[in-house]
Structures are given as C-alpha cells and as structure tokens.
Coordinates of C-alpha atoms in Angstrom, one line a residue:
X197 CA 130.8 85.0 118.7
X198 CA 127.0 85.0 118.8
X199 CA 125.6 82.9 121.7
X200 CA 123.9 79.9 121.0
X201 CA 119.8 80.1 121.9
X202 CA 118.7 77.0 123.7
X203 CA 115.1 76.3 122.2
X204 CA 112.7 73.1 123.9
X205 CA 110.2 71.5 121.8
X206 CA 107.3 70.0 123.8
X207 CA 105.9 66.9 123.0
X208 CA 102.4 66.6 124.6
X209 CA 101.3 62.9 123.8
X210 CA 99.5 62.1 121.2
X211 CA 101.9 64.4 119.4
X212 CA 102.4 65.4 115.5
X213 CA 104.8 63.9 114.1
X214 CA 105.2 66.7 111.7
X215 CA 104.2 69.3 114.1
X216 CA 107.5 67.7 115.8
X217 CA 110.2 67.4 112.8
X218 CA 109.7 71.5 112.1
X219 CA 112.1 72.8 114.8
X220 CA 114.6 70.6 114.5
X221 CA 114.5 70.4 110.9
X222 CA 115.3 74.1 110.5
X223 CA 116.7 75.3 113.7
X224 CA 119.4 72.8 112.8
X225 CA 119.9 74.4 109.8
X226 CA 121.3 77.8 111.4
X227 CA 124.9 78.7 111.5
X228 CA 125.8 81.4 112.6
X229 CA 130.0 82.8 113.0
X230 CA 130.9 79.1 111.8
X231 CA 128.7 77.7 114.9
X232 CA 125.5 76.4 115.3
X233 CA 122.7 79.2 116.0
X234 CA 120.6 77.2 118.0
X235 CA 120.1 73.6 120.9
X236 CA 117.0 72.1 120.3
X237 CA 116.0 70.0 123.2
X238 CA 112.6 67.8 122.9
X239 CA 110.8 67.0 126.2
X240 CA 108.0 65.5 127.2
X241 CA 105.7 65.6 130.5
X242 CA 106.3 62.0 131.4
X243 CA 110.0 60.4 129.8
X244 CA 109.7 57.5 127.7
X245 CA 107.8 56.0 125.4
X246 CA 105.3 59.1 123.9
X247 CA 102.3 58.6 121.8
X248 CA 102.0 60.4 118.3
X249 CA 98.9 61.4 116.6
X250 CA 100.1 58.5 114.0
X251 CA 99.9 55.2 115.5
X252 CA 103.5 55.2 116.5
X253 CA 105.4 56.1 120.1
X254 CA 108.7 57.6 120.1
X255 CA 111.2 57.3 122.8
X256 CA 111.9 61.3 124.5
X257 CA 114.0 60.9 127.6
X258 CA 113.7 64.7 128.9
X259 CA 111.5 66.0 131.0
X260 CA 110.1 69.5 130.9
X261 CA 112.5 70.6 133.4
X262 CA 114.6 71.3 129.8
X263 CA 112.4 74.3 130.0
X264 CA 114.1 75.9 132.9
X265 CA 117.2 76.5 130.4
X266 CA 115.4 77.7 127.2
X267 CA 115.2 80.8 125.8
X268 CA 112.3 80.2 123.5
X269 CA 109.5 77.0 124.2
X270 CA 108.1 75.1 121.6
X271 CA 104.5 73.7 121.8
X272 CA 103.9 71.0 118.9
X273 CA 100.2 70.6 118.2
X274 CA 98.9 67.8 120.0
X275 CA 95.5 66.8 121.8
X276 CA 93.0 66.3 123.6
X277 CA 92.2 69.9 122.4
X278 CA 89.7 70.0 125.1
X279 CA 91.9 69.2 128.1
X280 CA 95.7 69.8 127.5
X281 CA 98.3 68.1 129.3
X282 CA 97.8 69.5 133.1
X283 CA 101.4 69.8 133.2
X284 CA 102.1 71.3 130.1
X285 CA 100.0 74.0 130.8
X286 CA 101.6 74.8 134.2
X287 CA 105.0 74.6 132.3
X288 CA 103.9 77.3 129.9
X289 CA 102.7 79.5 132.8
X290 CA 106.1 79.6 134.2
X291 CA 107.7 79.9 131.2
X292 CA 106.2 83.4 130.4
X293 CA 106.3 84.5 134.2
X294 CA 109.8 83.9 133.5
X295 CA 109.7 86.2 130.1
X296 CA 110.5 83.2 127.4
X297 CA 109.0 83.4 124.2
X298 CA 106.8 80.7 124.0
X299 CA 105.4 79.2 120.1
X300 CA 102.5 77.2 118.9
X301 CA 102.5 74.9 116.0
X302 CA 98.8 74.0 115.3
X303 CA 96.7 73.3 118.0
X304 CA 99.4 74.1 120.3
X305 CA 97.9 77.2 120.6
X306 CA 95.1 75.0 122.9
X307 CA 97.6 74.8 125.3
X308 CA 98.7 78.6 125.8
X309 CA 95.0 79.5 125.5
X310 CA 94.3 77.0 128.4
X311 CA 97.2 78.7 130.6
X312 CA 95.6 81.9 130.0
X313 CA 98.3 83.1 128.3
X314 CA 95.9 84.2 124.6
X315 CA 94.1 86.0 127.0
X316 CA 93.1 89.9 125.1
X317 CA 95.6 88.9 123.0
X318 CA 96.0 88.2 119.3
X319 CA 96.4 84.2 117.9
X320 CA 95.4 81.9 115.5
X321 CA 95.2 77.6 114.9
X322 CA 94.8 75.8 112.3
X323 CA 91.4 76.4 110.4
X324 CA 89.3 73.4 112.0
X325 CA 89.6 74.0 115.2
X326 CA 89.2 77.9 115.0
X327 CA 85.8 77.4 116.1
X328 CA 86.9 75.2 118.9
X329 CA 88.9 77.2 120.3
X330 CA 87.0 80.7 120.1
X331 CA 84.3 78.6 121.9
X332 CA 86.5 77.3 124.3
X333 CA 88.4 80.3 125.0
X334 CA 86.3 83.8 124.0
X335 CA 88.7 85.9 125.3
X336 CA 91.6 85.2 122.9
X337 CA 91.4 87.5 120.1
X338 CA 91.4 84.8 117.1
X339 CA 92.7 85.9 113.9
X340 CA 91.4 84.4 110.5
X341 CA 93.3 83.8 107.4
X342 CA 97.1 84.1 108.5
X343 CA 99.8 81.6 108.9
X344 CA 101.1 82.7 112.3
X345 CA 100.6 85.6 114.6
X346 CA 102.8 87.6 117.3
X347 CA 102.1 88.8 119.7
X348 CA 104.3 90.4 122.5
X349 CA 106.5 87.2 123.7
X350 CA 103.7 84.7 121.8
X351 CA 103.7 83.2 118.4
X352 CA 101.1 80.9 117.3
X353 CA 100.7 79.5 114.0
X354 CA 97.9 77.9 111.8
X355 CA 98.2 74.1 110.7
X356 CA 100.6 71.9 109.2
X357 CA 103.2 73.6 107.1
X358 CA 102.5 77.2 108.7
X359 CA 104.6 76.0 111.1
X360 CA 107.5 76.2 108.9
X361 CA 106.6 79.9 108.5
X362 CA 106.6 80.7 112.0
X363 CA 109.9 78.9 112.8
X364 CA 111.3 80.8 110.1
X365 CA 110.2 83.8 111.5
X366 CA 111.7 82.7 114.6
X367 CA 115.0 82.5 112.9
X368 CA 114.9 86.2 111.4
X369 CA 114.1 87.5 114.3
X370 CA 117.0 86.2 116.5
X371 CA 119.7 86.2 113.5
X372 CA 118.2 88.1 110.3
X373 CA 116.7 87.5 107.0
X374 CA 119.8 86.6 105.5
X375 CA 120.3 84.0 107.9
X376 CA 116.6 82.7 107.4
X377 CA 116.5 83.0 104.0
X378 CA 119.3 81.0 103.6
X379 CA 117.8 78.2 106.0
X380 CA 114.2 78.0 104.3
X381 CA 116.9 77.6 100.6
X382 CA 118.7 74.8 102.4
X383 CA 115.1 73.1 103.6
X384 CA 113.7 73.6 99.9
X385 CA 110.8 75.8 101.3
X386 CA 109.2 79.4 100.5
X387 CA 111.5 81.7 101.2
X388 CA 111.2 83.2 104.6
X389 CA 107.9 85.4 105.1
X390 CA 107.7 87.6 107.9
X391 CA 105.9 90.4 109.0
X392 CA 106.2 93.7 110.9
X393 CA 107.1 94.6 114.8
X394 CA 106.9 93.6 118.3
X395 CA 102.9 93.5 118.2
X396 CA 101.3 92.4 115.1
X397 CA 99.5 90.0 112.8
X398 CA 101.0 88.6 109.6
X399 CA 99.4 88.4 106.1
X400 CA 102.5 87.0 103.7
X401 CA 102.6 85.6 100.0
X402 CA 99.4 82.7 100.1
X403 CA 101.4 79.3 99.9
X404 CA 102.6 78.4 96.5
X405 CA 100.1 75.8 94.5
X406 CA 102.3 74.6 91.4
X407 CA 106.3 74.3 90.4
X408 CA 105.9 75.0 86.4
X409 CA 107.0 78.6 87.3
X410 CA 109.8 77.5 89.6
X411 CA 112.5 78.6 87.0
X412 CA 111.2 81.7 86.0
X413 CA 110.9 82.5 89.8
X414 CA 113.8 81.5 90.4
X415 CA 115.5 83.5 87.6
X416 CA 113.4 86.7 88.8
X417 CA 115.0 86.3 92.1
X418 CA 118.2 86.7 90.6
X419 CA 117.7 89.9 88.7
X420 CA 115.4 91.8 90.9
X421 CA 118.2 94.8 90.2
X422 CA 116.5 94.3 86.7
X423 CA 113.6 96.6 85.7
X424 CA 111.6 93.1 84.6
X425 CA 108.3 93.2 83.0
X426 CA 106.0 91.1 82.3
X427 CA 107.0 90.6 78.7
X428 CA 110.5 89.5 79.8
X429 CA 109.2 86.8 82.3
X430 CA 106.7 85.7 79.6
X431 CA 109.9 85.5 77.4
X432 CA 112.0 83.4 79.9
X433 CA 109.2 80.9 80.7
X434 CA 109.1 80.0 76.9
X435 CA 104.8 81.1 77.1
X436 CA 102.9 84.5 76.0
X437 CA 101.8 86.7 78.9
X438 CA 98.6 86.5 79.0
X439 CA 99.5 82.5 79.6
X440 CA 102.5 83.7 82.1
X441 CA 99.4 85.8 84.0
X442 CA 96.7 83.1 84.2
X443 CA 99.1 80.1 85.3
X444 CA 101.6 82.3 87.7
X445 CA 98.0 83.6 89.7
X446 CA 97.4 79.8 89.9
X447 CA 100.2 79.0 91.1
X448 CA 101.1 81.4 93.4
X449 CA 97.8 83.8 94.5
X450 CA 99.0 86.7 93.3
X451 CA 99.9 88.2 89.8
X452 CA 103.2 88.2 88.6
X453 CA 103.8 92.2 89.1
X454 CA 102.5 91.6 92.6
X455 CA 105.0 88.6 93.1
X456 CA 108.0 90.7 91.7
X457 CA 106.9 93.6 94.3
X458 CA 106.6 91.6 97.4
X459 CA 110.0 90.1 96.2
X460 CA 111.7 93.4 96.3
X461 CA 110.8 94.8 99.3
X462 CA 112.3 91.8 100.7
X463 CA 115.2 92.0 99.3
X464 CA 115.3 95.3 100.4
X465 CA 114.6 94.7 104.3
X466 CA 117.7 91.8 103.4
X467 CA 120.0 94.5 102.2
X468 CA 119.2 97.0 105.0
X469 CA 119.5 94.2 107.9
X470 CA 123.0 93.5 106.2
X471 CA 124.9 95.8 104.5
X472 CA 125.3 100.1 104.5
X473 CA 124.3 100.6 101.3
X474 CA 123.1 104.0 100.4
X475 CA 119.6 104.3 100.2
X476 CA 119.2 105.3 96.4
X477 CA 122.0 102.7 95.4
X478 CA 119.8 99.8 97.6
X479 CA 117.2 100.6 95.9
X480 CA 118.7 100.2 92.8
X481 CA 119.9 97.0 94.3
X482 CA 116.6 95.4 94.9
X483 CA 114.8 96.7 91.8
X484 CA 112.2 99.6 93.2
X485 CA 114.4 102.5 91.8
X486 CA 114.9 105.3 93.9
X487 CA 114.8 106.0 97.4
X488 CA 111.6 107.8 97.5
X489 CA 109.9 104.6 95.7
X490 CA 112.1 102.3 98.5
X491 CA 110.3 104.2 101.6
X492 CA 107.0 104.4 100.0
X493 CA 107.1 100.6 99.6
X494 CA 108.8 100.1 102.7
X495 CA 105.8 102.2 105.0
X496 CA 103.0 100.3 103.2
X497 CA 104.6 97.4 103.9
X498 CA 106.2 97.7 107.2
X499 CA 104.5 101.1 108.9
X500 CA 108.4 101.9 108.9
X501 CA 110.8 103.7 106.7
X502 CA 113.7 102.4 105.5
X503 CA 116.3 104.2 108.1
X504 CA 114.0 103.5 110.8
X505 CA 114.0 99.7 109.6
X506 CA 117.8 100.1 109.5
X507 CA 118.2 101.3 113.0
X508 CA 115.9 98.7 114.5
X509 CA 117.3 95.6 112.7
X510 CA 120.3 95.9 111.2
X511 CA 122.6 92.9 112.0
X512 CA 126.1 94.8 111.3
X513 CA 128.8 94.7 113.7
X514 CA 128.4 97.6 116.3
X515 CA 125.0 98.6 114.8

C-alpha cells in the first residue's frame, strides 16, 4: 500500500481564490492502490476569517503548525508582493531546513524569494511581476517564458492556470504519468506536461487556444501506434490540410507533426514508467517506430535514454 503524502496549502491573506482551489482540486483527484494519494490541509498564519484577493473572506481554521506534518508545502499566490507575511516566510525557512519540498503558485514565489530560499537558484512568477521580483530579489535566477520551474526541493510556477501544470507535475513525480495523466483527464485539463530531472527548467506544449480540433486530438491520442499523417488527420477533421495546418498552429502553437511527436514521446515515458515492454515493441506502441528512433527522441527530449529513463522512474512493483 503506497503511503499517503500529507501536502499544506498556505493561505497568506489576501489570497487567490484560484491560486487556492488548484491543490485540492487535483490532489483530490489521486488514487492510488484503491486509496487516496494525497491529505491536503489549508492553513493560514492567523485562523479564522482570511481575506481573498476577491472581495470575499473564507473561514481556515489551521494554523501553519499543519506544516510540521507535510511532506510537500504549498504557497498560493497572494500579496503584498513587497512585504510577505512575516510568518509565512519563517514557515518556509523551516520547512526546507527540514528538507520539504516547498511550491509556488504565482506570486508565491515572492514568498520563497523573501526567505532566501531562490537564492542562485532557478524560478519563475507570473509575467507581471517578473520585473518585480528580479528587482526585488537579483539573486534569484528568473526564468522567462515557462509555466513552472524545479529546482532541487523548489517548484515555482507562472500565473493562473500554470499552476495546474506544476501540481500536475507534482503528481507524476510522486506517483507517475499514468497516475497524472489520468488526474489532469478527470479535471478536463491538458494532459500532464512535465519536464526532465532533479535540476531543471521546463519548456512544455504552449497552452491550447481553441477546441475545434478537440476530436481530432482526441482521436490522434488514441492511435498514436498508428503511423498518422497529415492527410489522415485532415481526413478525420472533415477539412483539407492546408486548413488542418493553419487552424491546428492556432490552436495549439505548434504544427500538427510537432503535436503528434510531443504526444509520442509521452506516451513513451507513460509506457516505460509502467509496463516492461520491449524497447522495439514500445516503440511500436507509441508510434516512433523502432528503438533507435525511441532513444533518439527520448535524449533530445529528456538528456536520457530510454533504459536509463526506465531505471530512474519506473513505477513497477520491485523496480
């Protein structure tokens, strides 16, 4: 039976309200051996009645002494920007003494960067307060143009919905893609999009702009064993290709070759967390054709090959 992991979500007044609902909406999700995979606590420096960025106050009646207990430490985005919650920031400081992993949705990441804890090391925030916070904080290595960022025991994500990316992310790295995938299917989000090892900055799929594609998405995600072209996803979306091209790049950032390709190699990193497939009969599997085309994919878009992938995160019994 896999142990449940105690997560608390911080609530530093005025709080986000979205920022907020992301744990709990998919950390709620995971099961895992017929139990639930996570206990989300929310707490809050001063019990009671908490200001949100909205107008409204919720009622949190934890402290953060439900940080002493957590594995991993939530900080929703909140403000002042400027001065974060004394306490909060203390909190945080303990928490990594202590070895948690600690996120940040938003401008969350104001709060580990006033603990020191950003400090020489990679992180972003959401885009408008980028410059705020490089100002505030030089010494924090700010990355542009990603949804979220590891590293070491720190994950901090840019605004708004990224936070749904790095909670996902979350999710595969404690129970797999499978696991995650499943959850972000459940929440009727992107599929999971994750990125590479203990240290490192993530660049997934741009966010999806339009749903007039959803079917044929959908139905490519079903045959990815299939050799598909572009003529056949022109063919299933009922429009010619040069149509199928224009509208799937508006819709999704990328053409529909480089869609299909970013879609197999996770499928691939899926199959090798969770099954023992022969390499030349997973990469039949997942559509890139032989083995040799499965690690070439699999180093330019993980720095590791597919047995070395295997060994680090395969999720089978006795693995």
């Amino acid at each position: 039976m896999t142990a449940v992991r105690r997560v608390a979500v911080i609530a530093a007044p005025p709080v986000s309200l979205f920022n907020l609902a992301i744990p709990e909406l998919l950390l709620a999700k995971v099961e895992v051996d017929g139990g639930p995979g996570y206990e989300t606590v929310v707490c809050t420096p001063a019990p009671g009645p908490v200001a949100t960025s909205g107008g409204l106050d919720l009622y949190i009646p934890r402290g953060l002494d439900a940080v002493d207990d957590a594995d991993t430490v939530i900080l929703a985005g909140s403000g002042p920007v400027d001065a974060p919650e004394p306490r909060v920031v203390e909190t945080l400081r303990r928490a990594a003494a202590e070895g948690k992993r600690i996120a940040a949705i938003c401008t969350g990441s104001f709060g580990l960067a006033a603990a020191g804890l950003l400090d020489g090391r990679s992180a972003t925030t959401y885009w408008a307060y980028r410059e705020r916070l490089a100002a505030l904080h030089p010494d924090v290595d700010l990355q542009d143009d990603v949804l979220f960022v590891q590293d070491g025991q720190l994950v901090t994500s840019s605004g708004y919905a990224a936070g749904i990316d790095l909670c996902l992310h979350l999710i595969r790295t404690d129970h797999g893609a499978a696991v995650a995938n499943t959850v972000a299917r459940l929440a009727l989000v992107a599929p999971v999009r994750p990125g590479g090892q203990a240290q490192f900055t993530l660049t997934p799929l741009p966010p999806e702009r339009g749903v007039s594609f959803a079917a044929t998405r959908a139905w490519a995600m079903e045959h990815l064993d299939r050799p598909l072209t572009l003529t056949d996803l022109a063919r299933q979306a009922g429009v010619s290709v040069r149509t199928l091209s224009r509208r799937f790049h508006a819709e999704t950032g990328v053409s529909p070759l480089q869609w299909l390709l970013h879609q197999r190699v996770e499928r691939a990193k899926e199959l090798l967390e969770t099954t023992a497939l022969p390499m030349d009969v997973l990469a039949r599997a997942c559509g890139l054709g032989t083995a040799d085309s499965l690690r070439r994919h699999m180093l330019q878009r993980t720095g590791l090959t597919p047995s070395a992938y295997r060994a680090s995160f395969s999720r089978l019994t006795g693995a």
